PDB file of C-alpha atoms in Angstrom:
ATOM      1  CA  UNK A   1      28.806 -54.593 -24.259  1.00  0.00           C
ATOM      2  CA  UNK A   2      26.543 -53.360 -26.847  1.00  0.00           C
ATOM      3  CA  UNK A   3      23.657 -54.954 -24.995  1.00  0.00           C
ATOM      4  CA  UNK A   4      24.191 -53.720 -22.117  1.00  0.00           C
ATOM      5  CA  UNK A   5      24.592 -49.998 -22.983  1.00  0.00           C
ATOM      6  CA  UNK A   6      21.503 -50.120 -24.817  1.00  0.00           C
ATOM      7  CA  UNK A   7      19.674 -51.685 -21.926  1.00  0.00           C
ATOM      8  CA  UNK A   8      20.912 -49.030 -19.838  1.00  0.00           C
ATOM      9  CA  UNK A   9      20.943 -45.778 -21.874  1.00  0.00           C
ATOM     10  CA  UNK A  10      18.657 -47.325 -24.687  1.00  0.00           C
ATOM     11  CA  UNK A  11      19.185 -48.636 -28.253  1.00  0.00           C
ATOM     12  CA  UNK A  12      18.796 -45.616 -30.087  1.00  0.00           C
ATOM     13  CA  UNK A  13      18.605 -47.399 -33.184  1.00  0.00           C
ATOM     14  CA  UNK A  14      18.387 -44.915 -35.818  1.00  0.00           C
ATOM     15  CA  UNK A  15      20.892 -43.054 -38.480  1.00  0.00           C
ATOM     16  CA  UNK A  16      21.716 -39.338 -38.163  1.00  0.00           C
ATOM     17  CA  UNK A  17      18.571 -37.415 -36.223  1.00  0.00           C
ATOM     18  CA  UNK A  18      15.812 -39.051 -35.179  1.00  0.00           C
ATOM     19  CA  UNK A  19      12.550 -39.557 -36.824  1.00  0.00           C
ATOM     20  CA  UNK A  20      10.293 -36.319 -36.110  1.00  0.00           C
ATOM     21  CA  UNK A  21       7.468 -38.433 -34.934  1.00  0.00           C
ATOM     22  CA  UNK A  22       9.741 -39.750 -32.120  1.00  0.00           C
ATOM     23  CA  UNK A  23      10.550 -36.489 -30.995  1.00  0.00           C
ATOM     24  CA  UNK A  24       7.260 -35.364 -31.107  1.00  0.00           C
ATOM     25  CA  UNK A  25       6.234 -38.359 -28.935  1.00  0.00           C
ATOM     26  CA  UNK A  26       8.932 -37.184 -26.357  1.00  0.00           C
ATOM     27  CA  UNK A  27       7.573 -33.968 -26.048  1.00  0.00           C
ATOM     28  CA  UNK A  28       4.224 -34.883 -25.798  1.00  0.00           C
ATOM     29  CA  UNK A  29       4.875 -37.497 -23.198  1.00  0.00           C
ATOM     30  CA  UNK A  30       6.930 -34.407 -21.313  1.00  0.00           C
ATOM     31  CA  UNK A  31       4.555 -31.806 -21.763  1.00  0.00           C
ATOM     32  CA  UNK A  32       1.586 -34.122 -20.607  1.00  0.00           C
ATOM     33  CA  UNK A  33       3.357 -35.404 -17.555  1.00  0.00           C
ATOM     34  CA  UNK A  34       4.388 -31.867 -16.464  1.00  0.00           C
ATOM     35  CA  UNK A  35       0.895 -30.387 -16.865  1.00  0.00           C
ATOM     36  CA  UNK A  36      -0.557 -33.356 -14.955  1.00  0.00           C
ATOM     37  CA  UNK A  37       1.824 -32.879 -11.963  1.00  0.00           C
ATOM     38  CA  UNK A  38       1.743 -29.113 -11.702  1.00  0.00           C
ATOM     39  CA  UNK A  39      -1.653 -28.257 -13.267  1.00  0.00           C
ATOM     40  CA  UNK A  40      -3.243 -31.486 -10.691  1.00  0.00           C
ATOM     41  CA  UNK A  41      -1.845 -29.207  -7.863  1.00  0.00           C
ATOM     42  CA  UNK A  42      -2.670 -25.986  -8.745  1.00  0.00           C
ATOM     43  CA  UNK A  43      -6.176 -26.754  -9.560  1.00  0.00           C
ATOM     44  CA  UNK A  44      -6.731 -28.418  -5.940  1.00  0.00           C
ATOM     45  CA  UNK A  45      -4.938 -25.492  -4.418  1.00  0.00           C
ATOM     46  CA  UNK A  46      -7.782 -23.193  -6.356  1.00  0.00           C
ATOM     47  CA  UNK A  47     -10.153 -25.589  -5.856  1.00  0.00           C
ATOM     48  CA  UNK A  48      -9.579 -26.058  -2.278  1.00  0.00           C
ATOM     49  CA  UNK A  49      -9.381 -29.936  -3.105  1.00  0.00           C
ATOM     50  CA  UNK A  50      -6.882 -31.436  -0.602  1.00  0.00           C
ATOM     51  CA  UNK A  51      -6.563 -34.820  -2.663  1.00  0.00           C
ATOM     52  CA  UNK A  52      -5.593 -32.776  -5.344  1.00  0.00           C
ATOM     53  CA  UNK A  53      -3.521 -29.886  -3.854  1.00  0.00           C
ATOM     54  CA  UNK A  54      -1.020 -32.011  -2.061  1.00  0.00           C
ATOM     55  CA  UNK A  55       0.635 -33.127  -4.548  1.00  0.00           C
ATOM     56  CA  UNK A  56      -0.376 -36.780  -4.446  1.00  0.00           C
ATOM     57  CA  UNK A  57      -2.167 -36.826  -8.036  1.00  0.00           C
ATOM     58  CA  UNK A  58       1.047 -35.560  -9.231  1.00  0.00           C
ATOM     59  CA  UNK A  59       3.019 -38.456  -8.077  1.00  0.00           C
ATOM     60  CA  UNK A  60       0.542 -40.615  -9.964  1.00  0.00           C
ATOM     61  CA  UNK A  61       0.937 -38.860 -12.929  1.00  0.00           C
ATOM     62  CA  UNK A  62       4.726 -39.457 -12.244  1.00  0.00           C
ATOM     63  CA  UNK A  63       4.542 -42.618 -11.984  1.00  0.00           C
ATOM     64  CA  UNK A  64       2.537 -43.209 -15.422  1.00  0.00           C
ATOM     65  CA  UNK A  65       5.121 -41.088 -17.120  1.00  0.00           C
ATOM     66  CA  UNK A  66       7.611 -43.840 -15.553  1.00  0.00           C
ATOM     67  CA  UNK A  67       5.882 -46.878 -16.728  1.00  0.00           C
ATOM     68  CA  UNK A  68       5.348 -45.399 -19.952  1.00  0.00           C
ATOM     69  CA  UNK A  69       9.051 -45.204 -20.561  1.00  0.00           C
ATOM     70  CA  UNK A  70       9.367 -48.807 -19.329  1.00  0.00           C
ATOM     71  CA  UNK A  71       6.813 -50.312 -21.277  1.00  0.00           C
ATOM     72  CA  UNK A  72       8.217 -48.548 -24.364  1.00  0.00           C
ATOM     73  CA  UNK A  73      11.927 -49.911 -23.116  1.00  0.00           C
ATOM     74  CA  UNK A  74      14.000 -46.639 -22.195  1.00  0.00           C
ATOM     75  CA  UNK A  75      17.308 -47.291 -20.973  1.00  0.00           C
ATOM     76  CA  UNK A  76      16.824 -47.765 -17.111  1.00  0.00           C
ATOM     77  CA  UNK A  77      19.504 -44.839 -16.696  1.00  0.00           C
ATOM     78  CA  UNK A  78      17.070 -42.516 -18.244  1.00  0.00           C
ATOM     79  CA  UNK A  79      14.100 -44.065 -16.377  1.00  0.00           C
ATOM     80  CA  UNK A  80      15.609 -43.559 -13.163  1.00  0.00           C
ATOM     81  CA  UNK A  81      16.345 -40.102 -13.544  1.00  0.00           C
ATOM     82  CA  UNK A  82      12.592 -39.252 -14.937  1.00  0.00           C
ATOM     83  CA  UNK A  83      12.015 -40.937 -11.746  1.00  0.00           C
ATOM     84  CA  UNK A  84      13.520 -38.586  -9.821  1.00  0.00           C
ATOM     85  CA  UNK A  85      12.972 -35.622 -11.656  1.00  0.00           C
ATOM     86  CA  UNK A  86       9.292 -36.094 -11.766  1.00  0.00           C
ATOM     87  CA  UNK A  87       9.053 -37.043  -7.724  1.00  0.00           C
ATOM     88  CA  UNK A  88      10.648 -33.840  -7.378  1.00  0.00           C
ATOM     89  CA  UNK A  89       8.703 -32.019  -9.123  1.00  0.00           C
ATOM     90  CA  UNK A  90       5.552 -33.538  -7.597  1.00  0.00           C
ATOM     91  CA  UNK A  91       7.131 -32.931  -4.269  1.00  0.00           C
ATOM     92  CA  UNK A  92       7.777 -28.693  -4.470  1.00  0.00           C
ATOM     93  CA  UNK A  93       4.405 -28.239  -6.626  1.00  0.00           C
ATOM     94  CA  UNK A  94       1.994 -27.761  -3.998  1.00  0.00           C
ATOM     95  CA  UNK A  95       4.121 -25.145  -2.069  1.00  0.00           C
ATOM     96  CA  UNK A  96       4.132 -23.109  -5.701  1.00  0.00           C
ATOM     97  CA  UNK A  97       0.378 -23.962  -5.975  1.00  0.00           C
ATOM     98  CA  UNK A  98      -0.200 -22.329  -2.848  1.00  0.00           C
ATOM     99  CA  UNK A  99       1.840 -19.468  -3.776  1.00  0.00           C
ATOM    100  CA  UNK A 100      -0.522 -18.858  -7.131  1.00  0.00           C
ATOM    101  CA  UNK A 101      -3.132 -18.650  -5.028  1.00  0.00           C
ATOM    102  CA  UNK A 102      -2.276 -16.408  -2.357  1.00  0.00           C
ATOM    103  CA  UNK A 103      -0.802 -14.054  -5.164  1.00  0.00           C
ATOM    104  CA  UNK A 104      -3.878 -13.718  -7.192  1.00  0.00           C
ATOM    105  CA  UNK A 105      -6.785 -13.847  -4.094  1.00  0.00           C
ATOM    106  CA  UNK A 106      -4.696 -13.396  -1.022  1.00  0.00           C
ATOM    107  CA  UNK A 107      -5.264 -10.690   1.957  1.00  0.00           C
ATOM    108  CA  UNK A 108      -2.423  -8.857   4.143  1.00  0.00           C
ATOM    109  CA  UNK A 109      -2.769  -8.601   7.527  1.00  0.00           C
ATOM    110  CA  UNK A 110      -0.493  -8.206  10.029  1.00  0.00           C
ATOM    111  CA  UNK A 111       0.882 -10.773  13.370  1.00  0.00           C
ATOM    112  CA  UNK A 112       2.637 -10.587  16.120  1.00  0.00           C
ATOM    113  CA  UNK A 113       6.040 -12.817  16.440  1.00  0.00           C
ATOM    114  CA  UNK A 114       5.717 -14.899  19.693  1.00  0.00           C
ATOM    115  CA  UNK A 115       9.001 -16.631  19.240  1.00  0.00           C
ATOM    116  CA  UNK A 116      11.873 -16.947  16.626  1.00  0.00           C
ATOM    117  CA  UNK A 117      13.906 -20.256  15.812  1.00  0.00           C
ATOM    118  CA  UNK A 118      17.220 -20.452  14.097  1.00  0.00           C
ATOM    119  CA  UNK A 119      17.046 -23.210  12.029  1.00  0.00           C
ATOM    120  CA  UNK A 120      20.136 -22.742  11.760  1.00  0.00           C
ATOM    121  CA  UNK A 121      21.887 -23.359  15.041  1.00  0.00           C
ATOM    122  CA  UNK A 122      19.616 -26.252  15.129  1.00  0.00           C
ATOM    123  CA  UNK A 123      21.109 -28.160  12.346  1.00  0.00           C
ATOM    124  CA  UNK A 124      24.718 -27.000  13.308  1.00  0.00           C
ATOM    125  CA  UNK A 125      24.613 -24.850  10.084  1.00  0.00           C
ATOM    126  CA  UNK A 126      23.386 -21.939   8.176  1.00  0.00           C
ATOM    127  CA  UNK A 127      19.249 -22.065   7.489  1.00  0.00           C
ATOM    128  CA  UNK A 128      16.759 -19.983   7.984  1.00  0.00           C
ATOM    129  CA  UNK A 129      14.880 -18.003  10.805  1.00  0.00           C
ATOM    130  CA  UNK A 130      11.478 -19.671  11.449  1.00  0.00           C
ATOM    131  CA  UNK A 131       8.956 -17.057  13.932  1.00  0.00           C
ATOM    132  CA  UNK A 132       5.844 -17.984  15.125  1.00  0.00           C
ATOM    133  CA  UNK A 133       3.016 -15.823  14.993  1.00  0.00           C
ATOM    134  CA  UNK A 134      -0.272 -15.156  16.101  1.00  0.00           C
ATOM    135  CA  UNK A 135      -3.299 -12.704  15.247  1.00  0.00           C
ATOM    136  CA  UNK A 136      -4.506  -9.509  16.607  1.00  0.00           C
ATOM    137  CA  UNK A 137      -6.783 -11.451  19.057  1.00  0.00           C
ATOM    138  CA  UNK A 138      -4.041 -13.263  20.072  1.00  0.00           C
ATOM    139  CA  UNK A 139      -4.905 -16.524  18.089  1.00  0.00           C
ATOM    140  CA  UNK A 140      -1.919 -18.817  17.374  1.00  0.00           C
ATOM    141  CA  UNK A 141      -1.209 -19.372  13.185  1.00  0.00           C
ATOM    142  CA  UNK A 142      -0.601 -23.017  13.288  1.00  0.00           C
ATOM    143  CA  UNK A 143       2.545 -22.177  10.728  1.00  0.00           C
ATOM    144  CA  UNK A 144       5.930 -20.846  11.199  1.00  0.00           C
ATOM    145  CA  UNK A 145       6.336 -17.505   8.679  1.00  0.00           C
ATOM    146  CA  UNK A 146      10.483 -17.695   7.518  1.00  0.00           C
ATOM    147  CA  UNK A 147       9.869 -14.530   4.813  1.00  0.00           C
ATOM    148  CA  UNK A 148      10.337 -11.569   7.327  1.00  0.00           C
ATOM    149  CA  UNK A 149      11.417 -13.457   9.866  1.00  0.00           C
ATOM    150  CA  UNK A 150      15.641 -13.027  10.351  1.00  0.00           C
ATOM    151  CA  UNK A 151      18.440 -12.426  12.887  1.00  0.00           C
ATOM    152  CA  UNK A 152      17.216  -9.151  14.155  1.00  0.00           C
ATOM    153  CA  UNK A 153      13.453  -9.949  14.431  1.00  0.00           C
ATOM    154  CA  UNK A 154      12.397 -10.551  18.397  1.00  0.00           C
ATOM    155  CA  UNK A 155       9.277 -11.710  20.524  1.00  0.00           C
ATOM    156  CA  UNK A 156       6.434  -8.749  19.751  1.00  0.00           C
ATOM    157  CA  UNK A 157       7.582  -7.574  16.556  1.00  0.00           C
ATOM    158  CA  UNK A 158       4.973  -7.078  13.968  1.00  0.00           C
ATOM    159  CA  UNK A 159       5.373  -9.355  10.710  1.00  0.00           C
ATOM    160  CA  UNK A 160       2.962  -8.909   7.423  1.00  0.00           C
ATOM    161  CA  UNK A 161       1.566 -12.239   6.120  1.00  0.00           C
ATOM    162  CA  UNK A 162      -0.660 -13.127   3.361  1.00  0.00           C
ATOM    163  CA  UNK A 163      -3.228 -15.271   4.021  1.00  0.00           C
ATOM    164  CA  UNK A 164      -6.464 -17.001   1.923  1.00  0.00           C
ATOM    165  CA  UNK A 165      -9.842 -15.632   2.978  1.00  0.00           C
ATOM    166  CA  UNK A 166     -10.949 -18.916   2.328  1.00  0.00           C
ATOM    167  CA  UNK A 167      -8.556 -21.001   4.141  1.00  0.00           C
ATOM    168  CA  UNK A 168      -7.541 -23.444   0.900  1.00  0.00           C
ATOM    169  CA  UNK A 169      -3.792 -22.757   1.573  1.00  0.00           C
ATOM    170  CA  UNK A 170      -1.720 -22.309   5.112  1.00  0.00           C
ATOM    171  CA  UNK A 171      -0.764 -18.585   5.317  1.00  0.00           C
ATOM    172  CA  UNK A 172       3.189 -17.036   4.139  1.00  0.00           C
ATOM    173  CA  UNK A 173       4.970 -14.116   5.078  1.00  0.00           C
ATOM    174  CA  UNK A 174       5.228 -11.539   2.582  1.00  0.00           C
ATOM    175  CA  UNK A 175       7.947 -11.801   0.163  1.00  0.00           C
ATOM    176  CA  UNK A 176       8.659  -8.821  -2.181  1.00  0.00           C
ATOM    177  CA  UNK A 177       7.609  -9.173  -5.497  1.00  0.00           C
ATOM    178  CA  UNK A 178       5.885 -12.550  -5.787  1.00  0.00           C
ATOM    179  CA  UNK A 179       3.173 -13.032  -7.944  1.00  0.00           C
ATOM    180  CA  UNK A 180       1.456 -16.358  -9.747  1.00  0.00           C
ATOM    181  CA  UNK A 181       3.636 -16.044 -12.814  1.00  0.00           C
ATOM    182  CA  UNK A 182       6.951 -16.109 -10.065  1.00  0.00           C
ATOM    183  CA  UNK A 183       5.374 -18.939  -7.798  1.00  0.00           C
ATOM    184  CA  UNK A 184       5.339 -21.255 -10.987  1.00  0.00           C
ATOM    185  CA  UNK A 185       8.529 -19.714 -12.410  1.00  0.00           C
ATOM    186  CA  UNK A 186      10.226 -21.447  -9.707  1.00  0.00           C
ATOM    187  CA  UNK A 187       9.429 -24.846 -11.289  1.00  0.00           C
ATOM    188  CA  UNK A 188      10.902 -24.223 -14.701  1.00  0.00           C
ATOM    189  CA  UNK A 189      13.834 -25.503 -13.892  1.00  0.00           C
ATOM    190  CA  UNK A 190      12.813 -28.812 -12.893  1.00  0.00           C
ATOM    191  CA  UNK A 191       9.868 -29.014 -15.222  1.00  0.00           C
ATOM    192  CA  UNK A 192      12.529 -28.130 -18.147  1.00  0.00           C
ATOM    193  CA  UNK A 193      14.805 -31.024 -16.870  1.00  0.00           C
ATOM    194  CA  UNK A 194      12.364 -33.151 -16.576  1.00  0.00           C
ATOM    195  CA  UNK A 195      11.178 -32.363 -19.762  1.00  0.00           C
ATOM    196  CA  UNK A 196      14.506 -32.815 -21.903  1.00  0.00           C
ATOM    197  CA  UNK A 197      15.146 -36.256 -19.707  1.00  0.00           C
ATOM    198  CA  UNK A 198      12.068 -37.517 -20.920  1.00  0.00           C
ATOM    199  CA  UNK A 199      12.011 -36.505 -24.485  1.00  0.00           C
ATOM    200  CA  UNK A 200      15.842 -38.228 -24.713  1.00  0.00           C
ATOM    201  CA  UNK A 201      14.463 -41.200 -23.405  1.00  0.00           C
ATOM    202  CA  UNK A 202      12.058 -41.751 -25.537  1.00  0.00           C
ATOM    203  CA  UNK A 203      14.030 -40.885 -28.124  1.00  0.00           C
ATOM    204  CA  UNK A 204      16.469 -43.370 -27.410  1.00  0.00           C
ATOM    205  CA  UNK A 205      14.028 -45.756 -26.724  1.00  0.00           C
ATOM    206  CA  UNK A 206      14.194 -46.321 -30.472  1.00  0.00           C
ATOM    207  CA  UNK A 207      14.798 -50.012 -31.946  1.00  0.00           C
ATOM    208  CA  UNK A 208      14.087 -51.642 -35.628  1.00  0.00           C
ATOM    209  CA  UNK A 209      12.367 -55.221 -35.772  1.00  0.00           C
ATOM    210  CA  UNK A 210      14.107 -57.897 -37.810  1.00  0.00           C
ATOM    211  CA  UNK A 211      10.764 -58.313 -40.663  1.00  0.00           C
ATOM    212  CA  UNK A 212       9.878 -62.466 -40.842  1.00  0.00           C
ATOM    213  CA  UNK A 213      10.330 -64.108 -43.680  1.00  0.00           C
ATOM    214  CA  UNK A 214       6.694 -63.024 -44.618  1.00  0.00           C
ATOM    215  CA  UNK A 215       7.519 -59.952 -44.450  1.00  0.00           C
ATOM    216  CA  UNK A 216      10.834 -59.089 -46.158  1.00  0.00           C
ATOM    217  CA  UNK A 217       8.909 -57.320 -48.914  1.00  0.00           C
ATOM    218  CA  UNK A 218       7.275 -54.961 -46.791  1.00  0.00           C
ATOM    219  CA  UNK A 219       7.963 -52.303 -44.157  1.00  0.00           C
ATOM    220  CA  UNK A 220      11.896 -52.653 -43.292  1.00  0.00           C
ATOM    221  CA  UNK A 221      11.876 -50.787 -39.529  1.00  0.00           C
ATOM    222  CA  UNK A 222       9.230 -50.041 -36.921  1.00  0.00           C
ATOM    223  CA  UNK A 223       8.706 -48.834 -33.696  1.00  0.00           C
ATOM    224  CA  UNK A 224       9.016 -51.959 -31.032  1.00  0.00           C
ATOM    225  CA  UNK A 225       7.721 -51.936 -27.672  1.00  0.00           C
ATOM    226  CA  UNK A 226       8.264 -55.037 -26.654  1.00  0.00           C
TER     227      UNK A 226
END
């Protein structure tokens, strides 16, 4: 039984609190896997770097965080969940990317709703209102704007939209107070997860080696990783 708990949560070999060093290798480990999956996307997004902005370098960097805590021998409970955490992560940071960008160099204009979808009715539930738009020239936006957009908006109503000048990120209705400090803000609480599943992990990932006979008068415990 012993085995397998510590195969699936981890050994956590240690007396009282952990060593500070293993702590401080959990947060590193956290703090370098969230930077590479947001910061990846938010520098494409700036950048205008597609590779970078869709979120694809962050599910690389997710997946190193992941076999780092295998190849140190977290408990595969822990692993999965860092798994999970950090795919969604990866997942919603290009959409808050996009947000930082349009908050800091983004223009207003305004577009003309050519139809409105209840999302909804279509999913025989509650969602949101999804209107399509187009320009003053008449020029379709090849996205569907869902800030603005509600129950009482029709066909020729006028919708304001923030777009890049540019053209790195897909244009967004206007939502009322968002700025590049909110767009990320809406992360924290899956980069904070993430980040206290990781450190606990690693944490846990803890075991003591038996010394050899060779070595009984030296070091008693060490890290392991394998």
């Amino acid at each position: 039984m012993g085995h397998l708990r510590a195969t699936v949560w981890g050994p956590a070999e240690f007396v009282g609190l952990p060593p500070w060093w293993l702590v401080g290798e959990g947060v590193l480990a956290a703090a370098l896997a969230v930077a590479g999956i947001v910061g990846t996307s938010v520098f494409g997004a700036w950048t205008g770097r597609p590779g970078l902005a869709d979120g694809a370098v962050g599910l690389v960097c997710a997946l190193a965080l992941v076999v780092h805590l295998i190849v140190v021998r977290a408990g595969r409970a822990l692993v999965g969940a860092v798994a999970v955490l950090a795919a969604c992560l990866a997942a919603q940071a290009p959409q808050a990317a996009a947000g930082v960008v349009l908050a800091e160099q983004g223009r207003v204009q305004s577009v003309v709703v050519t139809s409105v979808r209840d999302e909804g009715a279509v999913r025989g539930g509650r969602g949101r209102y999804l209107c399509t738009v187009a320009d003053g020239r008449g020029v379709p936006l090849q996205v569907r704007v869902w800030r603005g957009c509600g129950q009482a908006t029709r066909p020729g109503d006028a919708l304001a939209v923030v777009y890049d000048p540019r053209g790195r990120v897909p244009p967004r209705g206007v939502g009322a107070g968002v700025g590049a400090l909110r767009a990320l803000l809406g992360l924290s609480g899956w980069a904070a997860t993430l980040a206290a599943a990781t450190v606990v992990a690693v944490v846990r990932s803890y075991r003591m080696t038996v010394p050899s006979a060779g070595r009984r008068n030296g070091a008693g415990t060490e890290r392991s990783s394998g």
